[in-house]
PDB file of C-alpha atoms in Angstrom:
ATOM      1  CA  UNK A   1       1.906  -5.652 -20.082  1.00  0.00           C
ATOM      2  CA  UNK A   2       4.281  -8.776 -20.801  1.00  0.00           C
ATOM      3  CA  UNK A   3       1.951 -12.082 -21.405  1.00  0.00           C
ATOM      4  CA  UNK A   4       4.822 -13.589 -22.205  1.00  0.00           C
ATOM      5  CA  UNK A   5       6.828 -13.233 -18.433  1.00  0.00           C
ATOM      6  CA  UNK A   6       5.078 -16.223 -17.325  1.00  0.00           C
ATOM      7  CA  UNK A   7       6.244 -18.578 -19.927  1.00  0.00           C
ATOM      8  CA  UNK A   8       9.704 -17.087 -19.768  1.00  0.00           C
ATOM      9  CA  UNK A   9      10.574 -17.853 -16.037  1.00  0.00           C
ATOM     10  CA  UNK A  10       8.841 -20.881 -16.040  1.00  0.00           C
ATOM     11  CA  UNK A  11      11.382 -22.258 -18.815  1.00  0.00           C
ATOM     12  CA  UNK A  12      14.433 -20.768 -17.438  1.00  0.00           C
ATOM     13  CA  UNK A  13      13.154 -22.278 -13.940  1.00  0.00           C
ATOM     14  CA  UNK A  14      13.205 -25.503 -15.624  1.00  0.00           C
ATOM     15  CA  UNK A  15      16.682 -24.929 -17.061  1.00  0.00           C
ATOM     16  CA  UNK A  16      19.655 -26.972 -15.204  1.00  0.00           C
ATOM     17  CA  UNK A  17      21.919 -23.871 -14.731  1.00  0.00           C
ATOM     18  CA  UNK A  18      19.061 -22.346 -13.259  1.00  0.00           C
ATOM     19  CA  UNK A  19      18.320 -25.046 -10.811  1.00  0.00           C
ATOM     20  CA  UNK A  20      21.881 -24.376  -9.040  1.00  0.00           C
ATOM     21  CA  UNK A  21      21.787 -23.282  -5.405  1.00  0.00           C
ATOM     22  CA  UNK A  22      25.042 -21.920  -4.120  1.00  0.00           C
ATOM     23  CA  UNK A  23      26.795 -20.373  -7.496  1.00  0.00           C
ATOM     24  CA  UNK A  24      29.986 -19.226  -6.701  1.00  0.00           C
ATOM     25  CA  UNK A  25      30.592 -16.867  -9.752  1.00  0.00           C
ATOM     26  CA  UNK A  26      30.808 -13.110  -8.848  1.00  0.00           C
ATOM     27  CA  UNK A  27      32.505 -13.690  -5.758  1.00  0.00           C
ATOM     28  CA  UNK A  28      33.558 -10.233  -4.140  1.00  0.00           C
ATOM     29  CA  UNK A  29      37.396  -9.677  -3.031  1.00  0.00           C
ATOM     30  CA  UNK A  30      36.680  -9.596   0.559  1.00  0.00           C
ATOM     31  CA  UNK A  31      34.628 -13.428   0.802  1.00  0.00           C
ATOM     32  CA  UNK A  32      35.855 -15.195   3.232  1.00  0.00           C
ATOM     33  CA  UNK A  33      36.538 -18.783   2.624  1.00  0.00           C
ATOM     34  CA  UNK A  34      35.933 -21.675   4.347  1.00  0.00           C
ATOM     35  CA  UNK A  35      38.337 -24.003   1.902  1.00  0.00           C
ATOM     36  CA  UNK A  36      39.379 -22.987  -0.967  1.00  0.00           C
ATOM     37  CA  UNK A  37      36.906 -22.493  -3.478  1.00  0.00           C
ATOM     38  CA  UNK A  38      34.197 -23.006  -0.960  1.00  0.00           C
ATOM     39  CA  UNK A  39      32.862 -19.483   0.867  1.00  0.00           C
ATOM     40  CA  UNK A  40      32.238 -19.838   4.729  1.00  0.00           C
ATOM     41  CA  UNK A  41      28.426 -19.352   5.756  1.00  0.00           C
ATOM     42  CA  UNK A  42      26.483 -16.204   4.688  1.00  0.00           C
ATOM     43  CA  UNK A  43      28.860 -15.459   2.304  1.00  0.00           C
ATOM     44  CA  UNK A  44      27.253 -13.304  -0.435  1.00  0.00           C
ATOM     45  CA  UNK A  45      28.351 -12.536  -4.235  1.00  0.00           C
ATOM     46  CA  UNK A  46      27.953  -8.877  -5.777  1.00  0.00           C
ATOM     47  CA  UNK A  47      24.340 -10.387  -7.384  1.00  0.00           C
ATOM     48  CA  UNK A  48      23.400 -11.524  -4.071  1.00  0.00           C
ATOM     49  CA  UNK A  49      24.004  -7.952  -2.395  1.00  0.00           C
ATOM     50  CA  UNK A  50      22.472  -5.901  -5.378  1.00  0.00           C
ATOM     51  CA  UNK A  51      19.724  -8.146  -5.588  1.00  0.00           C
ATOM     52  CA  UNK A  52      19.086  -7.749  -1.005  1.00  0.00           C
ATOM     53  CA  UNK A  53      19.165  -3.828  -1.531  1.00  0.00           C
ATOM     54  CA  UNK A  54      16.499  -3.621  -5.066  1.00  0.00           C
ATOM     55  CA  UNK A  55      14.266  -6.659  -3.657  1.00  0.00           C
ATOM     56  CA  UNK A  56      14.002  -4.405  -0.270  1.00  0.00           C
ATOM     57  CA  UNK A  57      13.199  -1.678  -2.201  1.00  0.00           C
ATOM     58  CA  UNK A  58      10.418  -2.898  -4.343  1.00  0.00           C
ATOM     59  CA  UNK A  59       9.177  -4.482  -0.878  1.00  0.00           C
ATOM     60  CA  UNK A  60       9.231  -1.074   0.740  1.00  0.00           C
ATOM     61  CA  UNK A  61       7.368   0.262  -1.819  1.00  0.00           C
ATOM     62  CA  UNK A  62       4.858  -2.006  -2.119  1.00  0.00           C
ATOM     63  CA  UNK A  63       4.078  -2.084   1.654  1.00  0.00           C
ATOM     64  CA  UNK A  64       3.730   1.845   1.486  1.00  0.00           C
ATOM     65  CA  UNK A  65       1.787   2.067  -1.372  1.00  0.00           C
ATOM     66  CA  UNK A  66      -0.408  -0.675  -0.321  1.00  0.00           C
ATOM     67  CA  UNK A  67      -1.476   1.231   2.813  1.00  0.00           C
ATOM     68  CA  UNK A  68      -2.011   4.459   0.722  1.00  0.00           C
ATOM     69  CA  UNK A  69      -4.111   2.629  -2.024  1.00  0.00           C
ATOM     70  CA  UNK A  70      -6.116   0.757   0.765  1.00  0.00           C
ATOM     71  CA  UNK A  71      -7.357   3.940   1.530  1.00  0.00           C
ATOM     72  CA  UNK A  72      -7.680   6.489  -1.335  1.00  0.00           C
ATOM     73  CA  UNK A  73      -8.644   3.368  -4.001  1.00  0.00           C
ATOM     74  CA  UNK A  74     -12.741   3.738  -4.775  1.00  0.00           C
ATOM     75  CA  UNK A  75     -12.786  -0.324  -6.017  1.00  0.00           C
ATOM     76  CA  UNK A  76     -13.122  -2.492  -3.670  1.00  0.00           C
ATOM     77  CA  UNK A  77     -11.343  -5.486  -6.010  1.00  0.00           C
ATOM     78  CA  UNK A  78      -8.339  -2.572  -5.509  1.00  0.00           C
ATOM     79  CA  UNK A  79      -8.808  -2.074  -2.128  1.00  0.00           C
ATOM     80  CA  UNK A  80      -8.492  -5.569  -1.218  1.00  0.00           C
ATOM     81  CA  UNK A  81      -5.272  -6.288  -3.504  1.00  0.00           C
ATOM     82  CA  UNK A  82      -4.106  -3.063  -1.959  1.00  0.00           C
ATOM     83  CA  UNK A  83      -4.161  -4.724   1.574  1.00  0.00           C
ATOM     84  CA  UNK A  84      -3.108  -7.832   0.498  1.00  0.00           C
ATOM     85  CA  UNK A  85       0.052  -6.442  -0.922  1.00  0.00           C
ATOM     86  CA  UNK A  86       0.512  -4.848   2.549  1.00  0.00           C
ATOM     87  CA  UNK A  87       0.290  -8.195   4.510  1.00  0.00           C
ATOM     88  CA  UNK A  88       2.375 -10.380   1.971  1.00  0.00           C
ATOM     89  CA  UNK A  89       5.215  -7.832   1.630  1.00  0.00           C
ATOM     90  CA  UNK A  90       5.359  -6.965   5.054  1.00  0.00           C
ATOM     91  CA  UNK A  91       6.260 -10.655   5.715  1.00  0.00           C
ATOM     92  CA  UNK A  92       8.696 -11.036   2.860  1.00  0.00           C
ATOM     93  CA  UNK A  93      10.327  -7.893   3.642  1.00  0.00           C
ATOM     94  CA  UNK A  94      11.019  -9.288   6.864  1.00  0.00           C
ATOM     95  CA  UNK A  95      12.460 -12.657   6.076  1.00  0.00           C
ATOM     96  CA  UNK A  96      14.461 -10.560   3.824  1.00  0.00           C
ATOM     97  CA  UNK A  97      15.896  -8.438   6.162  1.00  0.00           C
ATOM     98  CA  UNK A  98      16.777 -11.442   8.726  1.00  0.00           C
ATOM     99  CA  UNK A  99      19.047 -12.887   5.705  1.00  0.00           C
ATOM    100  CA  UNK A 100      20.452  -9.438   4.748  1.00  0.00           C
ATOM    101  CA  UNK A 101      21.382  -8.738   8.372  1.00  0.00           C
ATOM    102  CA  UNK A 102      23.311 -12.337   8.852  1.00  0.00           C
ATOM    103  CA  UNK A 103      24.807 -11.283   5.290  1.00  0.00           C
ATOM    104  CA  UNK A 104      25.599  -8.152   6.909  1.00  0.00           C
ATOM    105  CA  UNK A 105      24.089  -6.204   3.357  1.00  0.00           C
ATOM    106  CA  UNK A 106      22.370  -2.426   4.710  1.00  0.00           C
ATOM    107  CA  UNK A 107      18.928  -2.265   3.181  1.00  0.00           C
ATOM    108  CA  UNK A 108      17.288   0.870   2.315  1.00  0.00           C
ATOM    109  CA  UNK A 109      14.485   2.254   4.644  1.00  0.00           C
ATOM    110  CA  UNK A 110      13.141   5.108   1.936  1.00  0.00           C
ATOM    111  CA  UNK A 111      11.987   4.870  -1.097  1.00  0.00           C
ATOM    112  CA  UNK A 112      14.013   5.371  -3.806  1.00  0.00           C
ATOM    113  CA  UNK A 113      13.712   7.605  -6.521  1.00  0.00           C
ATOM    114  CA  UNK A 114      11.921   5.986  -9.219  1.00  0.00           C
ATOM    115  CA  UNK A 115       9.141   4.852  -6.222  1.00  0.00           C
ATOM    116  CA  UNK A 116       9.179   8.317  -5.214  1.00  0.00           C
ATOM    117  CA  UNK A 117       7.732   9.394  -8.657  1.00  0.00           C
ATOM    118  CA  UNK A 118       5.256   6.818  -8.742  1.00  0.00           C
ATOM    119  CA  UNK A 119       4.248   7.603  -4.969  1.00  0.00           C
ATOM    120  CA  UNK A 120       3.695  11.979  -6.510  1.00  0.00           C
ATOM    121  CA  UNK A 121       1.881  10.676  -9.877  1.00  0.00           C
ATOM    122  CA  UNK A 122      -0.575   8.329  -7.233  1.00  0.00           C
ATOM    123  CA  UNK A 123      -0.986  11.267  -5.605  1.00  0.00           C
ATOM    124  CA  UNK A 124      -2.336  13.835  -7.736  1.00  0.00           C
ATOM    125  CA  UNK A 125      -4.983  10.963  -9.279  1.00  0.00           C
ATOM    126  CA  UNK A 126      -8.250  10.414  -7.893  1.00  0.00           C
ATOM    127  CA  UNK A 127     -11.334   7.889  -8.398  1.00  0.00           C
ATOM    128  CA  UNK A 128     -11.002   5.143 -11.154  1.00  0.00           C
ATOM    129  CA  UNK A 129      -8.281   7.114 -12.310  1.00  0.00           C
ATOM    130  CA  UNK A 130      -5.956   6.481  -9.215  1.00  0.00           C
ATOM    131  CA  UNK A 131      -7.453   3.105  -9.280  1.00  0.00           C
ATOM    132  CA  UNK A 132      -6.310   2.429 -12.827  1.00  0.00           C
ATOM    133  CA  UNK A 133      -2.899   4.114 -12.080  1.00  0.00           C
ATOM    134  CA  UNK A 134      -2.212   2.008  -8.931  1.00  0.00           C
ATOM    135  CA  UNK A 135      -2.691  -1.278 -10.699  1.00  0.00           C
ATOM    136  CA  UNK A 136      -1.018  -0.273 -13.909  1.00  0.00           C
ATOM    137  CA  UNK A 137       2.431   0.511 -11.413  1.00  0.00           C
ATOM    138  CA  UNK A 138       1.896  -2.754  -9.360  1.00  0.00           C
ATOM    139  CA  UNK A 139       1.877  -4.763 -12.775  1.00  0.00           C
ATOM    140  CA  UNK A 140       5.378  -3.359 -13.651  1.00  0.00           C
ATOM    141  CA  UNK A 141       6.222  -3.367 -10.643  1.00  0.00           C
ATOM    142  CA  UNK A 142       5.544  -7.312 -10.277  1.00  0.00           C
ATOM    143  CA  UNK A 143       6.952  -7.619 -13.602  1.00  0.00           C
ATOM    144  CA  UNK A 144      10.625  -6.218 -12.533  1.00  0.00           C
ATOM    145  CA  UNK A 145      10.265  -8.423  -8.827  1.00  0.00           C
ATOM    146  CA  UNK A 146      10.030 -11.665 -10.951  1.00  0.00           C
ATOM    147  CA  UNK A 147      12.835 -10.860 -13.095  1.00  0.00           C
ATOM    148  CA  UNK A 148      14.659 -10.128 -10.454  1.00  0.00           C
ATOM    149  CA  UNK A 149      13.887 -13.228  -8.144  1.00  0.00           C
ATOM    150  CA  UNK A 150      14.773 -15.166 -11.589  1.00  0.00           C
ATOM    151  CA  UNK A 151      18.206 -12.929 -11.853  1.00  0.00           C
ATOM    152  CA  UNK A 152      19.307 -13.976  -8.018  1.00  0.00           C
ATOM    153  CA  UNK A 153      18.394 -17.495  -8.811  1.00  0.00           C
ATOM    154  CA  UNK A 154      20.086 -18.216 -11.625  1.00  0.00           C
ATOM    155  CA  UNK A 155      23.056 -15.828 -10.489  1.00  0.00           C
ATOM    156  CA  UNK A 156      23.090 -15.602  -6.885  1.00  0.00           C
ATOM    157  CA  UNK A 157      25.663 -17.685  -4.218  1.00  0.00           C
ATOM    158  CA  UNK A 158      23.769 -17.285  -0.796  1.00  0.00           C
ATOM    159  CA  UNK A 159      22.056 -20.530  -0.667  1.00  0.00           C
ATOM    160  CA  UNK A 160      19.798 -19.094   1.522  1.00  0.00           C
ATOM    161  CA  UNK A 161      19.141 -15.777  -0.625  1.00  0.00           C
ATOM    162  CA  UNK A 162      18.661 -18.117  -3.452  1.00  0.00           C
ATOM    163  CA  UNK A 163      15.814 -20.295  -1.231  1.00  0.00           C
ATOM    164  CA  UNK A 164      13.933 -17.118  -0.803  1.00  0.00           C
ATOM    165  CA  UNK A 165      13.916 -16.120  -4.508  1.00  0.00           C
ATOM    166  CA  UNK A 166      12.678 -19.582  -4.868  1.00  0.00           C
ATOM    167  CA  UNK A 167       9.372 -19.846  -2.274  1.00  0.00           C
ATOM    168  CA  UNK A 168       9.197 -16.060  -3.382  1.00  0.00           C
ATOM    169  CA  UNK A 169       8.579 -16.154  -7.278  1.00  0.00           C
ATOM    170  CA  UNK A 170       5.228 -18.059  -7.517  1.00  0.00           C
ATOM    171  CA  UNK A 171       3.883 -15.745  -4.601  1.00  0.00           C
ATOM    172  CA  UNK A 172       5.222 -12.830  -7.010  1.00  0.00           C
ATOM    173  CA  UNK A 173       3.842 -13.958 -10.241  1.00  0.00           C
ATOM    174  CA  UNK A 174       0.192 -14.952  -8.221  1.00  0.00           C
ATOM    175  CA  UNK A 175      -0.055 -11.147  -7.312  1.00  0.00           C
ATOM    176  CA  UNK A 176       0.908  -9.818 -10.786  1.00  0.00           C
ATOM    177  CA  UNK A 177      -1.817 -12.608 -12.420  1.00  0.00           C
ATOM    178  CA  UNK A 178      -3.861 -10.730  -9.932  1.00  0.00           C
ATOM    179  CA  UNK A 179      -3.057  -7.555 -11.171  1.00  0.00           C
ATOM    180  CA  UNK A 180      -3.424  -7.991 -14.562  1.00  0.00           C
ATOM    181  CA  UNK A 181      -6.886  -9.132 -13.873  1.00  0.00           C
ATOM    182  CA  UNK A 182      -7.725  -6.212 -11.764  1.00  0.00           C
ATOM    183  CA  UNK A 183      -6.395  -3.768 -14.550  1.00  0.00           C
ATOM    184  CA  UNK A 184      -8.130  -5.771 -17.282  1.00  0.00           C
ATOM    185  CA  UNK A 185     -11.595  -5.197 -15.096  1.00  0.00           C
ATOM    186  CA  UNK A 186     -11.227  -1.644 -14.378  1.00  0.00           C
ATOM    187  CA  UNK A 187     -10.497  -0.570 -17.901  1.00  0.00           C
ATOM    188  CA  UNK A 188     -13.333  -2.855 -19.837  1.00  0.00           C
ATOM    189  CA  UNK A 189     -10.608  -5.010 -21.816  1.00  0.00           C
ATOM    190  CA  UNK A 190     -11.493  -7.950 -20.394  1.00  0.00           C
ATOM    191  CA  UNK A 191     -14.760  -7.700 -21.332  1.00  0.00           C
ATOM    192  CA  UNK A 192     -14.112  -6.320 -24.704  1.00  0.00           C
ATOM    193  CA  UNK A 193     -12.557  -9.425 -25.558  1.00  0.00           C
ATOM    194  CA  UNK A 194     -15.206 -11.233 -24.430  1.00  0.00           C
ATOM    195  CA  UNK A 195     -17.433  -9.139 -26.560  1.00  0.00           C
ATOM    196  CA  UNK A 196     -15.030  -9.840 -29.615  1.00  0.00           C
ATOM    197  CA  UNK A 197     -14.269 -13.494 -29.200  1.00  0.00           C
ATOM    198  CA  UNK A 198     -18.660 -14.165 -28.937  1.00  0.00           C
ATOM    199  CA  UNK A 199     -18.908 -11.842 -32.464  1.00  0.00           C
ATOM    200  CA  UNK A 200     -15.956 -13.986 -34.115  1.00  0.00           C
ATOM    201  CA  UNK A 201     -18.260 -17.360 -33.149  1.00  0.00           C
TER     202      UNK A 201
END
């Protein structure tokens, strides 16, 4: 897992160009514009579309595979994050979608290939072992959703696209945090290193 993806967004949150809302840079041939150099309302960028259709992905996904772990996952720490994911997607997948409909950007309603691996390798595990395998996806998979919230912030034109990256990132990197912990549990490392930081004393 990346320790380091916390520390990275934070400082290119805190960078100036990524503080701009409304980058016009990407533009595709068919905005319409308001003035010239200024796009009219719910105008969207190529980054802004791209980043609609792989957010609503990963959001399908995790709603789906929520459900499935909240029932096949033997953990209750798993079961709960499981159901969690289900409630907290759900709701971002729909604010999504009300954007992405006044953008007029078609979001996928099936998971996509890569998901649909994951969803066949879930399957076939059982016990800790699907337990283990669930969390060990949803930390990559939180992984690639804050780089890609970061990506449509510091690259996106929709102001309001860009607003939703923005209230969604800390709710994204809470969940992985929360992953990571889960993992760490399930597999002993956490307290291994425990264990090996009270030997070094």
């Amino acid at each position: 897992m990346n320790r380091f993806l916390p520390v990275a967004l934070a400082l290119m949150i805190g960078s100036p160009a990524f503080a701009q809302i409304g980058n016009p840079a990407g533009l595709a041939p068919d905005t319409k514009m308001q003035e010239p150099g200024v796009p009219a309302p719910h105008q969207t960028n190529n980054q802004d579309r791209l980043f609609a259709q792989l957010a609503a992905a990963g959001g399908l996904a995790e709603v789906e595979f929520g459900k499935f772990a909240s029932t096949k996952a033997t953990t209750a720490s798993v079961k709960e994050f499981a159901q969690a994911m289900v409630n907290d997607h759900t709701d971002a997948n729909s604010k999504l979608k009300e954007l992405a409909d006044a953008a007029k950007i078609p979001l996928p309603d099936t998971l996509d290939a890569d998901h649909r691996v994951i969803r066949q390798d879930l399957e076939k595990a059982e016990g800790k072992a699907f337990d283990i395998a669930y969390m060990r996806s949803q930390i990559i998979d939180h992984q690639k959703m804050a780089q890609l919230l970061a990506w449509e912030l510091n690259s996106g034109e929709d102001a309001q696209m860009q607003r939703y990256a923005a209230a969604t990132l800390p709710k994204v990197m809470h969940h992985l945090r929360m992953a990571q912990n889960i993992a760490s549990e399930l597999t002993g490392q956490g307290s291994r290193e425990v264990v090996a930081s009270q030997t070094k004393k």
